[in-house]
Amino acid sequence: MDTMVSLVIFAMMAIGLNMVVGYAGLLDLGYVAFYAIGAYTAAWFASPHFAAYGLNIDVGSVAEKGILQVGGIHLTIWLVLIAAGILTAFVGVIIGLPTLRLRGDYLAIVTLGFGEILPQVA
């Protein structure tokens, strides 16, 4: 099952990259950074990370049903996916607005820079 999950994730990344590079002809070297933003968002909303700050929000999780008593933000997987998609789309718009007029090598340089900045910030 673990191999199938990895296979589906890599297939989604390959299909998305094919749309950007293959059909649009834009070389986006920071493409995987947007997947990382979604993964970080999903990890934050599905973990007890915020319990140290006294924030306890349980929406449809096992903690809400009294099975597990832990602090932090616990959302259902569907809300986590929606939140990760919204945040990733917002960051994509923020990065996309300045790069709309760039073509060719300049677009590749800017997106490569974004892809390298994200791990340093995270």
GROMACS .gro file of N, CA and C in nm:
model
  366
    1MET      N    1   0.082  -0.119   0.000
    1MET     CA    2   0.000   0.000   0.000
    1MET      C    3   0.087   0.126   0.000
    2ASP      N    4   0.196   0.122   0.075
    2ASP     CA    5   0.285   0.237   0.082
    2ASP      C    6   0.346   0.267  -0.055
    3THR      N    7   0.378   0.162  -0.128
    3THR     CA    8   0.434   0.180  -0.263
    3THR      C    9   0.330   0.239  -0.356
    4MET      N   10   0.205   0.199  -0.342
    4MET     CA   11   0.099   0.253  -0.428
    4MET      C   12   0.075   0.401  -0.400
    5VAL      N   13   0.081   0.441  -0.274
    5VAL     CA   14   0.063   0.583  -0.240
    5VAL      C   15   0.175   0.665  -0.302
    6SER      N   16   0.299   0.618  -0.290
    6SER     CA   17   0.411   0.688  -0.352
    6SER      C   18   0.396   0.693  -0.503
    7LEU      N   19   0.349   0.586  -0.562
    7LEU     CA   20   0.329   0.581  -0.706
    7LEU      C   21   0.225   0.683  -0.751
    8VAL      N   22   0.116   0.695  -0.678
    8VAL     CA   23   0.011   0.791  -0.713
    8VAL      C   24   0.061   0.935  -0.698
    9ILE      N   25   0.137   0.962  -0.592
    9ILE     CA   26   0.191   1.097  -0.573
    9ILE      C   27   0.286   1.133  -0.686
   10PHE      N   28   0.376   1.043  -0.722
   10PHE     CA   29   0.469   1.071  -0.831
   10PHE      C   30   0.398   1.082  -0.965
   11ALA      N   31   0.291   1.005  -0.984
   11ALA     CA   32   0.214   1.017  -1.108
   11ALA      C   33   0.145   1.152  -1.117
   12MET      N   34   0.090   1.201  -1.005
   12MET     CA   35   0.029   1.335  -1.004
   12MET      C   36   0.132   1.442  -1.037
   13MET      N   37   0.251   1.429  -0.980
   13MET     CA   38   0.355   1.527  -1.008
   13MET      C   39   0.397   1.522  -1.155
   14ALA      N   40   0.408   1.404  -1.211
   14ALA     CA   41   0.449   1.391  -1.351
   14ALA      C   42   0.344   1.445  -1.446
   15ILE      N   43   0.218   1.419  -1.418
   15ILE     CA   44   0.110   1.471  -1.504
   15ILE      C   45   0.104   1.623  -1.496
   16GLY      N   46   0.117   1.678  -1.377
   16GLY     CA   47   0.117   1.824  -1.362
   16GLY      C   48   0.235   1.889  -1.431
   17LEU      N   49   0.353   1.829  -1.418
   17LEU     CA   50   0.471   1.883  -1.485
   17LEU      C   51   0.458   1.871  -1.636
   18ASN      N   52   0.396   1.764  -1.684
   18ASN     CA   53   0.373   1.749  -1.827
   18ASN      C   54   0.281   1.858  -1.880
   19MET      N   55   0.182   1.898  -1.802
   19MET     CA   56   0.093   2.006  -1.846
   19MET      C   57   0.168   2.138  -1.855
   20VAL      N   58   0.253   2.167  -1.756
   20VAL     CA   59   0.324   2.295  -1.754
   20VAL      C   60   0.433   2.299  -1.861
   21VAL      N   61   0.515   2.196  -1.867
   21VAL     CA   62   0.628   2.196  -1.959
   21VAL      C   63   0.586   2.147  -2.097
   22GLY      N   64   0.508   2.042  -2.103
   22GLY     CA   65   0.474   1.983  -2.231
   22GLY      C   66   0.375   2.064  -2.313
   23TYR      N   67   0.264   2.101  -2.253
   23TYR     CA   68   0.160   2.172  -2.327
   23TYR      C   69   0.183   2.323  -2.331
   24ALA      N   70   0.222   2.382  -2.218
   24ALA     CA   71   0.240   2.527  -2.213
   24ALA      C   72   0.379   2.569  -2.260
   25GLY      N   73   0.476   2.479  -2.255
   25GLY     CA   74   0.610   2.511  -2.299
   25GLY      C   75   0.688   2.598  -2.202
   26LEU      N   76   0.648   2.601  -2.075
   26LEU     CA   77   0.716   2.683  -1.975
   26LEU      C   78   0.802   2.592  -1.887
   27LEU      N   79   0.930   2.625  -1.875
   27LEU     CA   80   1.020   2.547  -1.792
   27LEU      C   81   1.012   2.597  -1.649
   28ASP      N   82   0.944   2.522  -1.564
   28ASP     CA   83   0.923   2.560  -1.424
   28ASP      C   84   1.010   2.470  -1.338
   29LEU      N   85   1.122   2.523  -1.288
   29LEU     CA   86   1.214   2.443  -1.209
   29LEU      C   87   1.180   2.442  -1.061
   30GLY      N   88   1.087   2.523  -1.017
   30GLY     CA   89   1.045   2.524  -0.878
   30GLY      C   90   0.910   2.458  -0.858
   31TYR      N   91   0.876   2.369  -0.947
   31TYR     CA   92   0.745   2.306  -0.949
   31TYR      C   93   0.717   2.226  -0.822
   32VAL      N   94   0.817   2.155  -0.774
   32VAL     CA   95   0.797   2.068  -0.658
   32VAL      C   96   0.780   2.149  -0.529
   33ALA      N   97   0.817   2.276  -0.529
   33ALA     CA   98   0.802   2.359  -0.409
   33ALA      C   99   0.654   2.375  -0.373
   34PHE      N  100   0.567   2.377  -0.472
   34PHE     CA  101   0.424   2.390  -0.443
   34PHE      C  102   0.370   2.262  -0.380
   35TYR      N  103   0.423   2.148  -0.419
   35TYR     CA  104   0.385   2.023  -0.351
   35TYR      C  105   0.434   2.025  -0.207
   36ALA      N  106   0.552   2.083  -0.184
   36ALA     CA  107   0.604   2.092  -0.048
   36ALA      C  108   0.517   2.182   0.039
   37ILE      N  109   0.467   2.291  -0.017
   37ILE     CA  110   0.379   2.380   0.060
   37ILE      C  111   0.252   2.305   0.100
   38GLY      N  112   0.194   2.231   0.009
   38GLY     CA  113   0.076   2.151   0.041
   38GLY      C  114   0.106   2.044   0.145
   39ALA      N  115   0.222   1.982   0.136
   39ALA     CA  116   0.259   1.878   0.233
   39ALA      C  117   0.282   1.938   0.372
   40TYR      N  118   0.350   2.052   0.379
   40TYR     CA  119   0.370   2.118   0.508
   40TYR      C  120   0.237   2.160   0.569
   41THR      N  121   0.148   2.213   0.489
   41THR     CA  122   0.017   2.255   0.539
   41THR      C  123  -0.060   2.135   0.593
   42ALA      N  124  -0.061   2.027   0.518
   42ALA     CA  125  -0.131   1.907   0.563
   42ALA      C  126  -0.071   1.852   0.692
   43ALA      N  127   0.061   1.855   0.703
   43ALA     CA  128   0.126   1.805   0.824
   43ALA      C  129   0.094   1.892   0.945
   44TRP      N  130   0.090   2.022   0.927
   44TRP     CA  131   0.060   2.112   1.039
   44TRP      C  132  -0.083   2.094   1.088
   45PHE      N  133  -0.177   2.080   0.996
   45PHE     CA  134  -0.317   2.070   1.037
   45PHE      C  135  -0.354   1.931   1.086
   46ALA      N  136  -0.271   1.833   1.062
   46ALA     CA  137  -0.302   1.697   1.106
   46ALA      C  138  -0.217   1.653   1.225
   47SER      N  139  -0.140   1.745   1.283
   47SER     CA  140  -0.051   1.708   1.393
   47SER      C  141  -0.085   1.786   1.520
   48PRO      N  142  -0.035   1.741   1.635
   48PRO     CA  143  -0.059   1.813   1.761
   48PRO      C  144   0.043   1.925   1.785
   49HIS      N  145   0.095   1.984   1.680
   49HIS     CA  146   0.201   2.085   1.689
   49HIS      C  147   0.160   2.206   1.771
   50PHE      N  148   0.037   2.249   1.760
   50PHE     CA  149  -0.008   2.371   1.826
   50PHE      C  150  -0.052   2.349   1.971
   51ALA      N  151  -0.040   2.228   2.022
   51ALA     CA  152  -0.081   2.200   2.160
   51ALA      C  153   0.005   2.276   2.260
   52ALA      N  154   0.130   2.299   2.227
   52ALA     CA  155   0.220   2.372   2.317
   52ALA      C  156   0.176   2.517   2.336
   53TYR      N  157   0.100   2.569   2.241
   53TYR     CA  158   0.052   2.707   2.249
   53TYR      C  159  -0.089   2.716   2.307
   54GLY      N  160  -0.145   2.603   2.349
   54GLY     CA  161  -0.278   2.603   2.409
   54GLY      C  162  -0.392   2.607   2.309
   55LEU      N  163  -0.365   2.581   2.182
   55LEU     CA  164  -0.468   2.584   2.078
   55LEU      C  165  -0.523   2.443   2.060
   56ASN      N  166  -0.651   2.425   2.083
   56ASN     CA  167  -0.714   2.294   2.070
   56ASN      C  168  -0.838   2.307   1.983
   57ILE      N  169  -0.830   2.255   1.862
   57ILE     CA  170  -0.943   2.255   1.769
   57ILE      C  171  -0.957   2.113   1.717
   58ASP      N  172  -1.073   2.053   1.737
   58ASP     CA  173  -1.100   1.918   1.690
   58ASP      C  174  -1.223   1.921   1.601
   59VAL      N  175  -1.206   1.885   1.476
   59VAL     CA  176  -1.317   1.884   1.381
   59VAL      C  177  -1.321   1.747   1.314
   60GLY      N  178  -1.408   1.662   1.361
   60GLY     CA  179  -1.431   1.533   1.297
   60GLY      C  180  -1.317   1.434   1.311
   61SER      N  181  -1.234   1.449   1.411
   61SER     CA  182  -1.122   1.357   1.427
   61SER      C  183  -1.150   1.263   1.544
   62VAL      N  184  -1.056   1.171   1.568
   62VAL     CA  185  -1.073   1.078   1.679
   62VAL      C  186  -1.065   1.150   1.813
   63ALA      N  187  -0.995   1.262   1.818
   63ALA     CA  188  -0.986   1.338   1.943
   63ALA      C  189  -1.121   1.397   1.981
   64GLU      N  190  -1.201   1.432   1.881
   64GLU     CA  191  -1.333   1.489   1.907
   64GLU      C  192  -1.427   1.384   1.964
   65LYS      N  193  -1.409   1.260   1.925
   65LYS     CA  194  -1.497   1.153   1.970
   65LYS      C  195  -1.457   1.100   2.107
   66GLY      N  196  -1.352   1.155   2.168
   66GLY     CA  197  -1.310   1.113   2.301
   66GLY      C  198  -1.221   0.990   2.301
   67ILE      N  199  -1.183   0.942   2.185
   67ILE     CA  200  -1.097   0.824   2.180
   67ILE      C  201  -0.954   0.859   2.218
   68LEU      N  202  -0.909   0.974   2.174
   68LEU     CA  203  -0.772   1.015   2.196
   68LEU      C  204  -0.772   1.159   2.246
   69GLN      N  205  -0.710   1.185   2.357
   69GLN     CA  206  -0.709   1.320   2.414
   69GLN      C  207  -0.571   1.383   2.391
   70VAL      N  208  -0.558   1.457   2.285
   70VAL     CA  209  -0.436   1.531   2.255
   70VAL      C  210  -0.475   1.672   2.215
   71GLY      N  211  -0.384   1.765   2.236
   71GLY     CA  212  -0.412   1.903   2.198
   71GLY      C  213  -0.366   1.931   2.056
   72GLY      N  214  -0.396   2.048   2.010
   72GLY     CA  215  -0.353   2.088   1.876
   72GLY      C  216  -0.470   2.097   1.780
   73ILE      N  217  -0.437   2.113   1.655
   73ILE     CA  218  -0.539   2.121   1.551
   73ILE      C  219  -0.554   1.983   1.489
   74HIS      N  220  -0.674   1.930   1.494
   74HIS     CA  221  -0.702   1.799   1.435
   74HIS      C  222  -0.823   1.814   1.344
   75LEU      N  223  -0.800   1.806   1.216
   75LEU     CA  224  -0.907   1.818   1.117
   75LEU      C  225  -0.922   1.687   1.042
   76THR      N  226  -1.036   1.668   0.982
   76THR     CA  227  -1.053   1.551   0.897
   76THR      C  228  -0.965   1.567   0.774
   77ILE      N  229  -0.937   1.457   0.709
   77ILE     CA  230  -0.847   1.461   0.593
   77ILE      C  231  -0.904   1.547   0.482
   78TRP      N  232  -1.035   1.553   0.470
   78TRP     CA  233  -1.096   1.633   0.363
   78TRP      C  234  -1.076   1.782   0.388
   79LEU      N  235  -1.089   1.825   0.512
   79LEU     CA  236  -1.063   1.965   0.545
   79LEU      C  237  -0.915   1.998   0.531
   80VAL      N  238  -0.829   1.903   0.566
   80VAL     CA  239  -0.685   1.924   0.551
   80VAL      C  240  -0.649   1.941   0.404
   81LEU      N  241  -0.706   1.858   0.318
   81LEU     CA  242  -0.677   1.869   0.174
   81LEU      C  243  -0.728   2.000   0.116
   82ILE      N  244  -0.844   2.044   0.160
   82ILE     CA  245  -0.898   2.172   0.112
   82ILE      C  246  -0.811   2.287   0.159
   83ALA      N  247  -0.771   2.285   0.286
   83ALA     CA  248  -0.686   2.392   0.340
   83ALA      C  249  -0.551   2.395   0.270
   84ALA      N  250  -0.493   2.278   0.246
   84ALA     CA  251  -0.364   2.272   0.177
   84ALA      C  252  -0.376   2.323   0.034
   85GLY      N  253  -0.484   2.287  -0.033
   85GLY     CA  254  -0.505   2.335  -0.170
   85GLY      C  255  -0.524   2.485  -0.176
   86ILE      N  256  -0.600   2.540  -0.081
   86ILE     CA  257  -0.624   2.685  -0.080
   86ILE      C  258  -0.494   2.761  -0.052
   87LEU      N  259  -0.418   2.715   0.047
   87LEU     CA  260  -0.292   2.784   0.078
   87LEU      C  261  -0.192   2.774  -0.037
   88THR      N  262  -0.183   2.657  -0.098
   88THR     CA  263  -0.092   2.640  -0.211
   88THR      C  264  -0.135   2.725  -0.329
   89ALA      N  265  -0.264   2.734  -0.356
   89ALA     CA  266  -0.312   2.820  -0.464
   89ALA      C  267  -0.282   2.967  -0.435
   90PHE      N  268  -0.297   3.008  -0.310
   90PHE     CA  269  -0.267   3.147  -0.273
   90PHE      C  270  -0.119   3.179  -0.295
   91VAL      N  271  -0.032   3.089  -0.250
   91VAL     CA  272   0.112   3.110  -0.271
   91VAL      C  273   0.145   3.106  -0.420
   92GLY      N  274   0.078   3.020  -0.496
   92GLY     CA  275   0.098   3.015  -0.640
   92GLY      C  276   0.061   3.145  -0.709
   93VAL      N  277  -0.047   3.207  -0.663
   93VAL     CA  278  -0.087   3.337  -0.720
   93VAL      C  279   0.015   3.444  -0.682
   94ILE      N  280   0.062   3.442  -0.558
   94ILE     CA  281   0.162   3.540  -0.514
   94ILE      C  282   0.290   3.526  -0.596
   95ILE      N  283   0.335   3.405  -0.620
   95ILE     CA  284   0.456   3.383  -0.700
   95ILE      C  285   0.427   3.404  -0.848
   96GLY      N  286   0.308   3.369  -0.892
   96GLY     CA  287   0.275   3.378  -1.034
   96GLY      C  288   0.258   3.518  -1.088
   97LEU      N  289   0.209   3.609  -1.005
   97LEU     CA  290   0.187   3.746  -1.053
   97LEU      C  291   0.314   3.814  -1.105
   98PRO      N  292   0.426   3.810  -1.032
   98PRO     CA  293   0.545   3.875  -1.087
   98PRO      C  294   0.608   3.801  -1.204
   99THR      N  295   0.581   3.671  -1.215
   99THR     CA  296   0.645   3.593  -1.320
   99THR      C  297   0.559   3.576  -1.444
  100LEU      N  298   0.445   3.644  -1.451
  100LEU     CA  299   0.357   3.627  -1.567
  100LEU      C  300   0.422   3.671  -1.698
  101ARG      N  301   0.503   3.773  -1.694
  101ARG     CA  302   0.561   3.827  -1.816
  101ARG      C  303   0.696   3.765  -1.852
  102LEU      N  304   0.747   3.678  -1.768
  102LEU     CA  305   0.877   3.617  -1.794
  102LEU      C  306   0.862   3.499  -1.888
  103ARG      N  307   0.958   3.483  -1.976
  103ARG     CA  308   0.958   3.371  -2.070
  103ARG      C  309   1.097   3.308  -2.074
  104GLY      N  310   1.101   3.185  -2.113
  104GLY     CA  311   1.227   3.118  -2.138
  104GLY      C  312   1.314   3.102  -2.015
  105ASP      N  313   1.440   3.142  -2.031
  105ASP     CA  314   1.538   3.123  -1.925
  105ASP      C  315   1.508   3.203  -1.800
  106TYR      N  316   1.448   3.319  -1.816
  106TYR     CA  317   1.419   3.404  -1.700
  106TYR      C  318   1.315   3.340  -1.609
  107LEU      N  319   1.215   3.278  -1.668
  107LEU     CA  320   1.115   3.207  -1.588
  107LEU      C  321   1.179   3.090  -1.514
  108ALA      N  322   1.268   3.018  -1.582
  108ALA     CA  323   1.336   2.905  -1.518
  108ALA      C  324   1.421   2.952  -1.401
  109ILE      N  325   1.489   3.066  -1.416
  109ILE     CA  326   1.574   3.117  -1.308
  109ILE      C  327   1.491   3.159  -1.187
  110VAL      N  328   1.381   3.230  -1.211
  110VAL     CA  329   1.297   3.276  -1.100
  110VAL      C  330   1.232   3.158  -1.028
  111THR      N  331   1.180   3.062  -1.101
  111THR     CA  332   1.116   2.947  -1.036
  111THR      C  333   1.218   2.859  -0.966
  112LEU      N  334   1.339   2.849  -1.020
  112LEU     CA  335   1.445   2.776  -0.950
  112LEU      C  336   1.480   2.846  -0.820
  113GLY      N  337   1.484   2.978  -0.823
  113GLY     CA  338   1.510   3.054  -0.701
  113GLY      C  339   1.403   3.032  -0.596
  114PHE      N  340   1.276   3.031  -0.637
  114PHE     CA  341   1.168   3.004  -0.543
  114PHE      C  342   1.179   2.863  -0.487
  115GLY      N  343   1.213   2.769  -0.572
  115GLY     CA  344   1.228   2.631  -0.526
  115GLY      C  345   1.342   2.614  -0.427
  116GLU      N  346   1.444   2.699  -0.436
  116GLU     CA  347   1.556   2.692  -0.343
  116GLU      C  348   1.531   2.773  -0.216
  117ILE      N  349   1.450   2.877  -0.224
  117ILE     CA  350   1.420   2.959  -0.107
  117ILE      C  351   1.327   2.886  -0.010
  118LEU      N  352   1.232   2.812  -0.063
  118LEU     CA  353   1.132   2.747   0.022
  118LEU      C  354   1.193   2.654   0.128
  119PRO      N  355   1.289   2.565   0.095
  119PRO     CA  356   1.346   2.482   0.203
  119PRO      C  357   1.421   2.562   0.308
  120GLN      N  358   1.476   2.676   0.271
  120GLN     CA  359   1.546   2.758   0.369
  120GLN      C  360   1.448   2.824   0.466
  121VAL      N  361   1.331   2.861   0.415
  121VAL     CA  362   1.229   2.924   0.499
  121VAL      C  363   1.161   2.821   0.589
  122ALA      N  364   1.135   2.704   0.533
  122ALA     CA  365   1.066   2.600   0.608
  122ALA      C  366   1.163   2.536   0.704
   0.00000   0.00000   0.00000
